[in-house]
JSON list of C-alpha atoms in Angstrom, two decimals:
[
{"chain": "A", "resi": 1, "resn": "UNK", "atom": "CA", "xyz": [124.58, 16.46, 68.23]},
{"chain": "A", "resi": 2, "resn": "UNK", "atom": "CA", "xyz": [127.82, 15.98, 70.17]},
{"chain": "A", "resi": 3, "resn": "UNK", "atom": "CA", "xyz": [128.49, 19.70, 70.10]},
{"chain": "A", "resi": 4, "resn": "UNK", "atom": "CA", "xyz": [125.04, 20.38, 71.55]},
{"chain": "A", "resi": 5, "resn": "UNK", "atom": "CA", "xyz": [125.64, 17.76, 74.26]},
{"chain": "A", "resi": 6, "resn": "UNK", "atom": "CA", "xyz": [129.04, 19.21, 75.19]},
{"chain": "A", "resi": 7, "resn": "UNK", "atom": "CA", "xyz": [127.57, 22.72, 75.22]},
{"chain": "A", "resi": 8, "resn": "UNK", "atom": "CA", "xyz": [124.79, 21.59, 77.53]},
{"chain": "A", "resi": 9, "resn": "UNK", "atom": "CA", "xyz": [127.31, 19.91, 79.86]},
{"chain": "A", "resi": 10, "resn": "UNK", "atom": "CA", "xyz": [129.49, 23.03, 79.89]},
{"chain": "A", "resi": 11, "resn": "UNK", "atom": "CA", "xyz": [126.52, 25.22, 80.80]},
{"chain": "A", "resi": 12, "resn": "UNK", "atom": "CA", "xyz": [125.49, 22.79, 83.54]},
{"chain": "A", "resi": 13, "resn": "UNK", "atom": "CA", "xyz": [129.00, 22.75, 85.02]},
{"chain": "A", "resi": 14, "resn": "UNK", "atom": "CA", "xyz": [129.17, 26.55, 84.89]},
{"chain": "A", "resi": 15, "resn": "UNK", "atom": "CA", "xyz": [125.86, 26.83, 86.74]},
{"chain": "A", "resi": 16, "resn": "UNK", "atom": "CA", "xyz": [126.97, 24.21, 89.26]},
{"chain": "A", "resi": 17, "resn": "UNK", "atom": "CA", "xyz": [130.25, 25.96, 89.99]},
{"chain": "A", "resi": 18, "resn": "UNK", "atom": "CA", "xyz": [128.58, 29.35, 90.34]},
{"chain": "A", "resi": 19, "resn": "UNK", "atom": "CA", "xyz": [126.20, 27.88, 92.91]},
{"chain": "A", "resi": 20, "resn": "UNK", "atom": "CA", "xyz": [129.18, 26.94, 95.07]},
{"chain": "A", "resi": 21, "resn": "UNK", "atom": "CA", "xyz": [130.99, 30.26, 94.78]},
{"chain": "A", "resi": 22, "resn": "UNK", "atom": "CA", "xyz": [131.13, 31.88, 98.20]},
{"chain": "A", "resi": 23, "resn": "UNK", "atom": "CA", "xyz": [130.18, 35.51, 98.58]},
{"chain": "A", "resi": 24, "resn": "UNK", "atom": "CA", "xyz": [132.53, 37.95, 100.26]},
{"chain": "A", "resi": 25, "resn": "UNK", "atom": "CA", "xyz": [130.42, 37.91, 103.43]},
{"chain": "A", "resi": 26, "resn": "UNK", "atom": "CA", "xyz": [130.36, 34.11, 103.47]},
{"chain": "A", "resi": 27, "resn": "UNK", "atom": "CA", "xyz": [134.15, 34.03, 103.18]},
{"chain": "A", "resi": 28, "resn": "UNK", "atom": "CA", "xyz": [134.39, 36.57, 105.99]},
{"chain": "A", "resi": 29, "resn": "UNK", "atom": "CA", "xyz": [132.06, 34.69, 108.32]},
{"chain": "A", "resi": 30, "resn": "UNK", "atom": "CA", "xyz": [134.65, 32.25, 109.69]},
{"chain": "A", "resi": 31, "resn": "UNK", "atom": "CA", "xyz": [136.89, 35.15, 110.64]},
{"chain": "A", "resi": 32, "resn": "UNK", "atom": "CA", "xyz": [133.96, 36.93, 112.28]},
{"chain": "A", "resi": 33, "resn": "UNK", "atom": "CA", "xyz": [133.11, 33.84, 114.32]},
{"chain": "A", "resi": 34, "resn": "UNK", "atom": "CA", "xyz": [136.76, 33.29, 115.29]},
{"chain": "A", "resi": 35, "resn": "UNK", "atom": "CA", "xyz": [137.24, 36.94, 116.20]},
{"chain": "A", "resi": 36, "resn": "UNK", "atom": "CA", "xyz": [134.13, 36.95, 118.38]},
{"chain": "A", "resi": 37, "resn": "UNK", "atom": "CA", "xyz": [135.91, 34.50, 120.69]},
{"chain": "A", "resi": 38, "resn": "UNK", "atom": "CA", "xyz": [138.72, 37.01, 121.26]},
{"chain": "A", "resi": 39, "resn": "UNK", "atom": "CA", "xyz": [138.90, 40.67, 122.17]},
{"chain": "A", "resi": 40, "resn": "UNK", "atom": "CA", "xyz": [141.11, 43.68, 121.65]},
{"chain": "A", "resi": 41, "resn": "UNK", "atom": "CA", "xyz": [144.36, 43.21, 119.76]},
{"chain": "A", "resi": 42, "resn": "UNK", "atom": "CA", "xyz": [143.87, 39.44, 119.49]},
{"chain": "A", "resi": 43, "resn": "UNK", "atom": "CA", "xyz": [140.55, 39.87, 117.76]},
{"chain": "A", "resi": 44, "resn": "UNK", "atom": "CA", "xyz": [141.95, 42.66, 115.58]},
{"chain": "A", "resi": 45, "resn": "UNK", "atom": "CA", "xyz": [144.63, 40.27, 114.28]},
{"chain": "A", "resi": 46, "resn": "UNK", "atom": "CA", "xyz": [141.96, 37.81, 113.16]},
{"chain": "A", "resi": 47, "resn": "UNK", "atom": "CA", "xyz": [139.92, 40.49, 111.39]},
{"chain": "A", "resi": 48, "resn": "UNK", "atom": "CA", "xyz": [143.03, 41.84, 109.66]},
{"chain": "A", "resi": 49, "resn": "UNK", "atom": "CA", "xyz": [143.73, 38.33, 108.41]},
{"chain": "A", "resi": 50, "resn": "UNK", "atom": "CA", "xyz": [140.15, 38.10, 107.17]},
{"chain": "A", "resi": 51, "resn": "UNK", "atom": "CA", "xyz": [140.49, 41.37, 105.26]},
{"chain": "A", "resi": 52, "resn": "UNK", "atom": "CA", "xyz": [143.32, 39.83, 103.28]},
{"chain": "A", "resi": 53, "resn": "UNK", "atom": "CA", "xyz": [140.82, 37.30, 101.99]},
{"chain": "A", "resi": 54, "resn": "UNK", "atom": "CA", "xyz": [137.62, 39.33, 101.77]},
{"chain": "A", "resi": 55, "resn": "UNK", "atom": "CA", "xyz": [136.85, 43.02, 102.24]},
{"chain": "A", "resi": 56, "resn": "UNK", "atom": "CA", "xyz": [133.45, 43.36, 103.89]},
{"chain": "A", "resi": 57, "resn": "UNK", "atom": "CA", "xyz": [131.71, 45.95, 106.09]},
{"chain": "A", "resi": 58, "resn": "UNK", "atom": "CA", "xyz": [131.39, 43.38, 108.88]},
{"chain": "A", "resi": 59, "resn": "UNK", "atom": "CA", "xyz": [135.14, 42.75, 109.03]},
{"chain": "A", "resi": 60, "resn": "UNK", "atom": "CA", "xyz": [135.97, 46.45, 109.01]},
{"chain": "A", "resi": 61, "resn": "UNK", "atom": "CA", "xyz": [133.35, 47.10, 111.66]},
{"chain": "A", "resi": 62, "resn": "UNK", "atom": "CA", "xyz": [134.62, 44.44, 114.03]},
{"chain": "A", "resi": 63, "resn": "UNK", "atom": "CA", "xyz": [138.21, 45.49, 113.41]},
{"chain": "A", "resi": 64, "resn": "UNK", "atom": "CA", "xyz": [137.38, 49.06, 114.46]},
{"chain": "A", "resi": 65, "resn": "UNK", "atom": "CA", "xyz": [135.44, 47.72, 117.42]},
{"chain": "A", "resi": 66, "resn": "UNK", "atom": "CA", "xyz": [138.41, 45.61, 118.51]},
{"chain": "A", "resi": 67, "resn": "UNK", "atom": "CA", "xyz": [140.67, 48.64, 118.42]},
{"chain": "A", "resi": 68, "resn": "UNK", "atom": "CA", "xyz": [138.16, 50.38, 120.69]},
{"chain": "A", "resi": 69, "resn": "UNK", "atom": "CA", "xyz": [138.38, 47.46, 123.11]},
{"chain": "A", "resi": 70, "resn": "UNK", "atom": "CA", "xyz": [142.16, 47.80, 123.05]},
{"chain": "A", "resi": 71, "resn": "UNK", "atom": "CA", "xyz": [141.77, 51.57, 123.66]},
{"chain": "A", "resi": 72, "resn": "UNK", "atom": "CA", "xyz": [143.68, 52.26, 120.46]},
{"chain": "A", "resi": 73, "resn": "UNK", "atom": "CA", "xyz": [141.37, 55.06, 119.44]},
{"chain": "A", "resi": 74, "resn": "UNK", "atom": "CA", "xyz": [143.57, 56.33, 116.64]},
{"chain": "A", "resi": 75, "resn": "UNK", "atom": "CA", "xyz": [143.48, 52.97, 114.83]},
{"chain": "A", "resi": 76, "resn": "UNK", "atom": "CA", "xyz": [139.76, 52.69, 115.51]},
{"chain": "A", "resi": 77, "resn": "UNK", "atom": "CA", "xyz": [139.15, 56.04, 113.80]},
{"chain": "A", "resi": 78, "resn": "UNK", "atom": "CA", "xyz": [141.46, 55.22, 110.89]},
{"chain": "A", "resi": 79, "resn": "UNK", "atom": "CA", "xyz": [139.67, 51.91, 110.32]},
{"chain": "A", "resi": 80, "resn": "UNK", "atom": "CA", "xyz": [136.23, 53.49, 110.55]},
{"chain": "A", "resi": 81, "resn": "UNK", "atom": "CA", "xyz": [137.19, 56.27, 108.13]},
{"chain": "A", "resi": 82, "resn": "UNK", "atom": "CA", "xyz": [138.55, 53.81, 105.60]},
{"chain": "A", "resi": 83, "resn": "UNK", "atom": "CA", "xyz": [135.34, 51.80, 105.88]},
{"chain": "A", "resi": 84, "resn": "UNK", "atom": "CA", "xyz": [133.25, 54.97, 105.47]},
{"chain": "A", "resi": 85, "resn": "UNK", "atom": "CA", "xyz": [135.03, 55.71, 102.21]},
{"chain": "A", "resi": 86, "resn": "UNK", "atom": "CA", "xyz": [134.27, 52.20, 100.96]},
{"chain": "A", "resi": 87, "resn": "UNK", "atom": "CA", "xyz": [130.75, 51.91, 102.37]},
{"chain": "A", "resi": 88, "resn": "UNK", "atom": "CA", "xyz": [129.33, 55.42, 102.87]},
{"chain": "A", "resi": 89, "resn": "UNK", "atom": "CA", "xyz": [125.83, 54.06, 103.48]},
{"chain": "A", "resi": 90, "resn": "UNK", "atom": "CA", "xyz": [126.89, 52.25, 106.67]},
{"chain": "A", "resi": 91, "resn": "UNK", "atom": "CA", "xyz": [126.11, 54.82, 109.35]},
{"chain": "A", "resi": 92, "resn": "UNK", "atom": "CA", "xyz": [127.38, 52.65, 112.21]},
{"chain": "A", "resi": 93, "resn": "UNK", "atom": "CA", "xyz": [130.97, 53.48, 111.29]},
{"chain": "A", "resi": 94, "resn": "UNK", "atom": "CA", "xyz": [130.20, 57.08, 112.24]},
{"chain": "A", "resi": 95, "resn": "UNK", "atom": "CA", "xyz": [128.90, 55.85, 115.61]},
{"chain": "A", "resi": 96, "resn": "UNK", "atom": "CA", "xyz": [132.19, 54.07, 116.21]},
{"chain": "A", "resi": 97, "resn": "UNK", "atom": "CA", "xyz": [134.12, 57.21, 115.31]},
{"chain": "A", "resi": 98, "resn": "UNK", "atom": "CA", "xyz": [132.04, 59.35, 117.64]},
{"chain": "A", "resi": 99, "resn": "UNK", "atom": "CA", "xyz": [132.61, 56.92, 120.50]},
{"chain": "A", "resi": 100, "resn": "UNK", "atom": "CA", "xyz": [136.36, 56.81, 119.83]},
{"chain": "A", "resi": 101, "resn": "UNK", "atom": "CA", "xyz": [136.63, 60.60, 119.72]},
{"chain": "A", "resi": 102, "resn": "UNK", "atom": "CA", "xyz": [134.64, 61.00, 122.91]},
{"chain": "A", "resi": 103, "resn": "UNK", "atom": "CA", "xyz": [136.71, 58.43, 124.79]},
{"chain": "A", "resi": 104, "resn": "UNK", "atom": "CA", "xyz": [139.93, 59.98, 123.49]},
{"chain": "A", "resi": 105, "resn": "UNK", "atom": "CA", "xyz": [138.87, 63.47, 124.59]},
{"chain": "A", "resi": 106, "resn": "UNK", "atom": "CA", "xyz": [138.85, 64.84, 121.05]},
{"chain": "A", "resi": 107, "resn": "UNK", "atom": "CA", "xyz": [135.82, 67.02, 121.65]},
{"chain": "A", "resi": 108, "resn": "UNK", "atom": "CA", "xyz": [135.85, 69.01, 118.40]},
{"chain": "A", "resi": 109, "resn": "UNK", "atom": "CA", "xyz": [136.09, 65.82, 116.31]},
{"chain": "A", "resi": 110, "resn": "UNK", "atom": "CA", "xyz": [133.34, 64.26, 118.43]},
{"chain": "A", "resi": 111, "resn": "UNK", "atom": "CA", "xyz": [131.08, 67.22, 117.75]},
{"chain": "A", "resi": 112, "resn": "UNK", "atom": "CA", "xyz": [131.86, 67.19, 114.03]},
{"chain": "A", "resi": 113, "resn": "UNK", "atom": "CA", "xyz": [131.06, 63.48, 113.80]},
{"chain": "A", "resi": 114, "resn": "UNK", "atom": "CA", "xyz": [127.71, 63.92, 115.56]},
{"chain": "A", "resi": 115, "resn": "UNK", "atom": "CA", "xyz": [126.84, 66.69, 113.11]},
{"chain": "A", "resi": 116, "resn": "UNK", "atom": "CA", "xyz": [127.80, 64.40, 110.23]},
{"chain": "A", "resi": 117, "resn": "UNK", "atom": "CA", "xyz": [125.46, 61.69, 111.50]},
{"chain": "A", "resi": 118, "resn": "UNK", "atom": "CA", "xyz": [122.60, 64.18, 111.76]},
{"chain": "A", "resi": 119, "resn": "UNK", "atom": "CA", "xyz": [123.23, 65.31, 108.18]},
{"chain": "A", "resi": 120, "resn": "UNK", "atom": "CA", "xyz": [122.85, 61.70, 107.03]},
{"chain": "A", "resi": 121, "resn": "UNK", "atom": "CA", "xyz": [119.99, 60.92, 109.38]},
{"chain": "A", "resi": 122, "resn": "UNK", "atom": "CA", "xyz": [118.15, 64.15, 110.36]},
{"chain": "A", "resi": 123, "resn": "UNK", "atom": "CA", "xyz": [115.52, 62.31, 112.39]},
{"chain": "A", "resi": 124, "resn": "UNK", "atom": "CA", "xyz": [118.03, 60.62, 114.66]},
{"chain": "A", "resi": 125, "resn": "UNK", "atom": "CA", "xyz": [116.88, 62.10, 117.97]},
{"chain": "A", "resi": 126, "resn": "UNK", "atom": "CA", "xyz": [119.37, 60.08, 120.02]},
{"chain": "A", "resi": 127, "resn": "UNK", "atom": "CA", "xyz": [122.32, 61.73, 118.25]},
{"chain": "A", "resi": 128, "resn": "UNK", "atom": "CA", "xyz": [120.58, 65.11, 118.38]},
{"chain": "A", "resi": 129, "resn": "UNK", "atom": "CA", "xyz": [120.24, 64.72, 122.15]},
{"chain": "A", "resi": 130, "resn": "UNK", "atom": "CA", "xyz": [123.92, 63.88, 122.47]},
{"chain": "A", "resi": 131, "resn": "UNK", "atom": "CA", "xyz": [124.88, 66.98, 120.51]},
{"chain": "A", "resi": 132, "resn": "UNK", "atom": "CA", "xyz": [122.50, 69.15, 122.56]},
{"chain": "A", "resi": 133, "resn": "UNK", "atom": "CA", "xyz": [124.06, 67.80, 125.75]},
{"chain": "A", "resi": 134, "resn": "UNK", "atom": "CA", "xyz": [127.53, 68.41, 124.33]},
{"chain": "A", "resi": 135, "resn": "UNK", "atom": "CA", "xyz": [126.63, 72.04, 123.68]},
{"chain": "A", "resi": 136, "resn": "UNK", "atom": "CA", "xyz": [125.26, 72.41, 127.21]},
{"chain": "A", "resi": 137, "resn": "UNK", "atom": "CA", "xyz": [128.34, 70.77, 128.72]},
{"chain": "A", "resi": 138, "resn": "UNK", "atom": "CA", "xyz": [130.61, 73.18, 126.85]},
{"chain": "A", "resi": 139, "resn": "UNK", "atom": "CA", "xyz": [128.61, 76.27, 127.78]},
{"chain": "A", "resi": 140, "resn": "UNK", "atom": "CA", "xyz": [127.12, 76.85, 124.33]},
{"chain": "A", "resi": 141, "resn": "UNK", "atom": "CA", "xyz": [123.53, 77.43, 125.38]},
{"chain": "A", "resi": 142, "resn": "UNK", "atom": "CA", "xyz": [122.57, 79.26, 122.17]},
{"chain": "A", "resi": 143, "resn": "UNK", "atom": "CA", "xyz": [123.70, 76.34, 120.01]},
{"chain": "A", "resi": 144, "resn": "UNK", "atom": "CA", "xyz": [121.88, 73.94, 122.32]},
{"chain": "A", "resi": 145, "resn": "UNK", "atom": "CA", "xyz": [118.69, 75.98, 122.09]},
{"chain": "A", "resi": 146, "resn": "UNK", "atom": "CA", "xyz": [118.84, 76.20, 118.29]},
{"chain": "A", "resi": 147, "resn": "UNK", "atom": "CA", "xyz": [119.32, 72.46, 117.92]},
{"chain": "A", "resi": 148, "resn": "UNK", "atom": "CA", "xyz": [116.64, 71.78, 120.54]},
{"chain": "A", "resi": 149, "resn": "UNK", "atom": "CA", "xyz": [114.12, 73.87, 118.56]},
{"chain": "A", "resi": 150, "resn": "UNK", "atom": "CA", "xyz": [114.83, 71.71, 115.51]},
{"chain": "A", "resi": 151, "resn": "UNK", "atom": "CA", "xyz": [114.71, 68.49, 117.52]},
{"chain": "A", "resi": 152, "resn": "UNK", "atom": "CA", "xyz": [111.29, 69.24, 119.01]},
{"chain": "A", "resi": 153, "resn": "UNK", "atom": "CA", "xyz": [109.91, 69.11, 115.47]},
{"chain": "A", "resi": 154, "resn": "UNK", "atom": "CA", "xyz": [110.94, 65.45, 115.31]},
{"chain": "A", "resi": 155, "resn": "UNK", "atom": "CA", "xyz": [109.87, 64.54, 118.85]},
{"chain": "A", "resi": 156, "resn": "UNK", "atom": "CA", "xyz": [107.69, 66.94, 120.82]},
{"chain": "A", "resi": 157, "resn": "UNK", "atom": "CA", "xyz": [108.29, 64.97, 124.03]},
{"chain": "A", "resi": 158, "resn": "UNK", "atom": "CA", "xyz": [112.08, 64.83, 123.78]},
{"chain": "A", "resi": 159, "resn": "UNK", "atom": "CA", "xyz": [113.24, 65.52, 127.32]},
{"chain": "A", "resi": 160, "resn": "UNK", "atom": "CA", "xyz": [116.77, 66.68, 126.46]},
{"chain": "A", "resi": 161, "resn": "UNK", "atom": "CA", "xyz": [115.48, 69.26, 123.99]},
{"chain": "A", "resi": 162, "resn": "UNK", "atom": "CA", "xyz": [112.77, 70.43, 126.41]},
{"chain": "A", "resi": 163, "resn": "UNK", "atom": "CA", "xyz": [115.32, 70.96, 129.20]},
{"chain": "A", "resi": 164, "resn": "UNK", "atom": "CA", "xyz": [117.61, 72.90, 126.85]},
{"chain": "A", "resi": 165, "resn": "UNK", "atom": "CA", "xyz": [114.72, 75.17, 125.87]},
{"chain": "A", "resi": 166, "resn": "UNK", "atom": "CA", "xyz": [113.65, 75.55, 129.51]},
{"chain": "A", "resi": 167, "resn": "UNK", "atom": "CA", "xyz": [116.84, 77.47, 130.32]},
{"chain": "A", "resi": 168, "resn": "UNK", "atom": "CA", "xyz": [115.45, 80.60, 128.62]},
{"chain": "A", "resi": 169, "resn": "UNK", "atom": "CA", "xyz": [111.73, 79.95, 128.42]},
{"chain": "A", "resi": 170, "resn": "UNK", "atom": "CA", "xyz": [109.16, 80.12, 131.21]},
{"chain": "A", "resi": 171, "resn": "UNK", "atom": "CA", "xyz": [106.80, 78.01, 129.12]},
{"chain": "A", "resi": 172, "resn": "UNK", "atom": "CA", "xyz": [109.28, 75.19, 128.54]},
{"chain": "A", "resi": 173, "resn": "UNK", "atom": "CA", "xyz": [110.52, 75.35, 132.13]},
{"chain": "A", "resi": 174, "resn": "UNK", "atom": "CA", "xyz": [107.02, 74.36, 133.28]},
{"chain": "A", "resi": 175, "resn": "UNK", "atom": "CA", "xyz": [106.81, 71.31, 131.01]},
{"chain": "A", "resi": 176, "resn": "UNK", "atom": "CA", "xyz": [110.42, 70.14, 130.91]},
{"chain": "A", "resi": 177, "resn": "UNK", "atom": "CA", "xyz": [110.81, 66.92, 132.90]},
{"chain": "A", "resi": 178, "resn": "UNK", "atom": "CA", "xyz": [113.39, 66.31, 135.59]},
{"chain": "A", "resi": 179, "resn": "UNK", "atom": "CA", "xyz": [116.25, 64.03, 134.59]},
{"chain": "A", "resi": 180, "resn": "UNK", "atom": "CA", "xyz": [115.14, 60.47, 135.24]},
{"chain": "A", "resi": 181, "resn": "UNK", "atom": "CA", "xyz": [117.03, 57.32, 136.14]},
{"chain": "A", "resi": 182, "resn": "UNK", "atom": "CA", "xyz": [116.05, 55.98, 132.72]},
{"chain": "A", "resi": 183, "resn": "UNK", "atom": "CA", "xyz": [117.83, 58.85, 130.99]},
{"chain": "A", "resi": 184, "resn": "UNK", "atom": "CA", "xyz": [120.87, 58.37, 133.23]},
{"chain": "A", "resi": 185, "resn": "UNK", "atom": "CA", "xyz": [120.87, 54.71, 132.19]},
{"chain": "A", "resi": 186, "resn": "UNK", "atom": "CA", "xyz": [120.73, 55.69, 128.50]},
{"chain": "A", "resi": 187, "resn": "UNK", "atom": "CA", "xyz": [123.66, 58.05, 129.05]},
{"chain": "A", "resi": 188, "resn": "UNK", "atom": "CA", "xyz": [125.67, 55.26, 130.66]},
{"chain": "A", "resi": 189, "resn": "UNK", "atom": "CA", "xyz": [125.00, 53.04, 127.67]},
{"chain": "A", "resi": 190, "resn": "UNK", "atom": "CA", "xyz": [126.85, 55.51, 125.46]},
{"chain": "A", "resi": 191, "resn": "UNK", "atom": "CA", "xyz": [129.96, 55.02, 127.59]},
{"chain": "A", "resi": 192, "resn": "UNK", "atom": "CA", "xyz": [130.06, 51.52, 126.07]},
{"chain": "A", "resi": 193, "resn": "UNK", "atom": "CA", "xyz": [130.99, 51.05, 122.41]},
{"chain": "A", "resi": 194, "resn": "UNK", "atom": "CA", "xyz": [128.26, 50.17, 119.88]},
{"chain": "A", "resi": 195, "resn": "UNK", "atom": "CA", "xyz": [127.59, 46.46, 119.46]},
{"chain": "A", "resi": 196, "resn": "UNK", "atom": "CA", "xyz": [130.03, 44.10, 117.82]},
{"chain": "A", "resi": 197, "resn": "UNK", "atom": "CA", "xyz": [128.83, 42.56, 114.56]},
{"chain": "A", "resi": 198, "resn": "UNK", "atom": "CA", "xyz": [127.66, 38.95, 114.96]},
{"chain": "A", "resi": 199, "resn": "UNK", "atom": "CA", "xyz": [126.08, 37.02, 112.06]},
{"chain": "A", "resi": 200, "resn": "UNK", "atom": "CA", "xyz": [123.31, 35.44, 114.16]},
{"chain": "A", "resi": 201, "resn": "UNK", "atom": "CA", "xyz": [122.13, 38.84, 115.31]},
{"chain": "A", "resi": 202, "resn": "UNK", "atom": "CA", "xyz": [120.92, 39.62, 111.79]},
{"chain": "A", "resi": 203, "resn": "UNK", "atom": "CA", "xyz": [118.02, 37.23, 112.30]},
{"chain": "A", "resi": 204, "resn": "UNK", "atom": "CA", "xyz": [116.84, 39.34, 115.23]},
{"chain": "A", "resi": 205, "resn": "UNK", "atom": "CA", "xyz": [117.16, 42.54, 113.24]},
{"chain": "A", "resi": 206, "resn": "UNK", "atom": "CA", "xyz": [119.65, 44.04, 115.68]},
{"chain": "A", "resi": 207, "resn": "UNK", "atom": "CA", "xyz": [122.87, 43.82, 113.69]},
{"chain": "A", "resi": 208, "resn": "UNK", "atom": "CA", "xyz": [122.14, 46.00, 110.69]},
{"chain": "A", "resi": 209, "resn": "UNK", "atom": "CA", "xyz": [125.21, 48.17, 110.24]},
{"chain": "A", "resi": 210, "resn": "UNK", "atom": "CA", "xyz": [123.19, 50.76, 108.31]},
{"chain": "A", "resi": 211, "resn": "UNK", "atom": "CA", "xyz": [120.73, 51.23, 111.16]},
{"chain": "A", "resi": 212, "resn": "UNK", "atom": "CA", "xyz": [121.07, 54.09, 113.64]}
]
């Protein structure tokens, strides 16, 4: 009888202790909250400290973001690449890399990263538009046209693709829209880094690191 009682108590204590075991993300949360109050190198120091205690996508993401703020693009890329190897399903790390390469003037790496995102997420018209525009900016009209033809299959009203096709097509030149202030605004948004990870944002559905 005693043995059964002790066994029951042991099981109860095991269950009780497991209920109070913090997950990796829960352990990382205090570092995330502390880092959100800082920026650049100061924030990076907090996230690095957090990674000593818990390795999570959110900590790696904010660490890379902080390096972007500090304009240390090399460290931002290194951090994002390490995170990609650990969490290949988190597409936002590729966004961070693309931003870092673009800001650092590493055009070939920027292009390669955009292509990588499209391979993972073929229907991502925003990234397709950025690659089309990159081709146009670098005088590669044939590449722009080929990608635009593919992109139209995902979004028949995509203005960037229509304008790329209009360069060599009388038909598309008649239906391609003029560049609007809304599109200029969208382009300006890409001159800012992707969002920083904040726990409360999850409840609004806008902080999913796997989302495009």
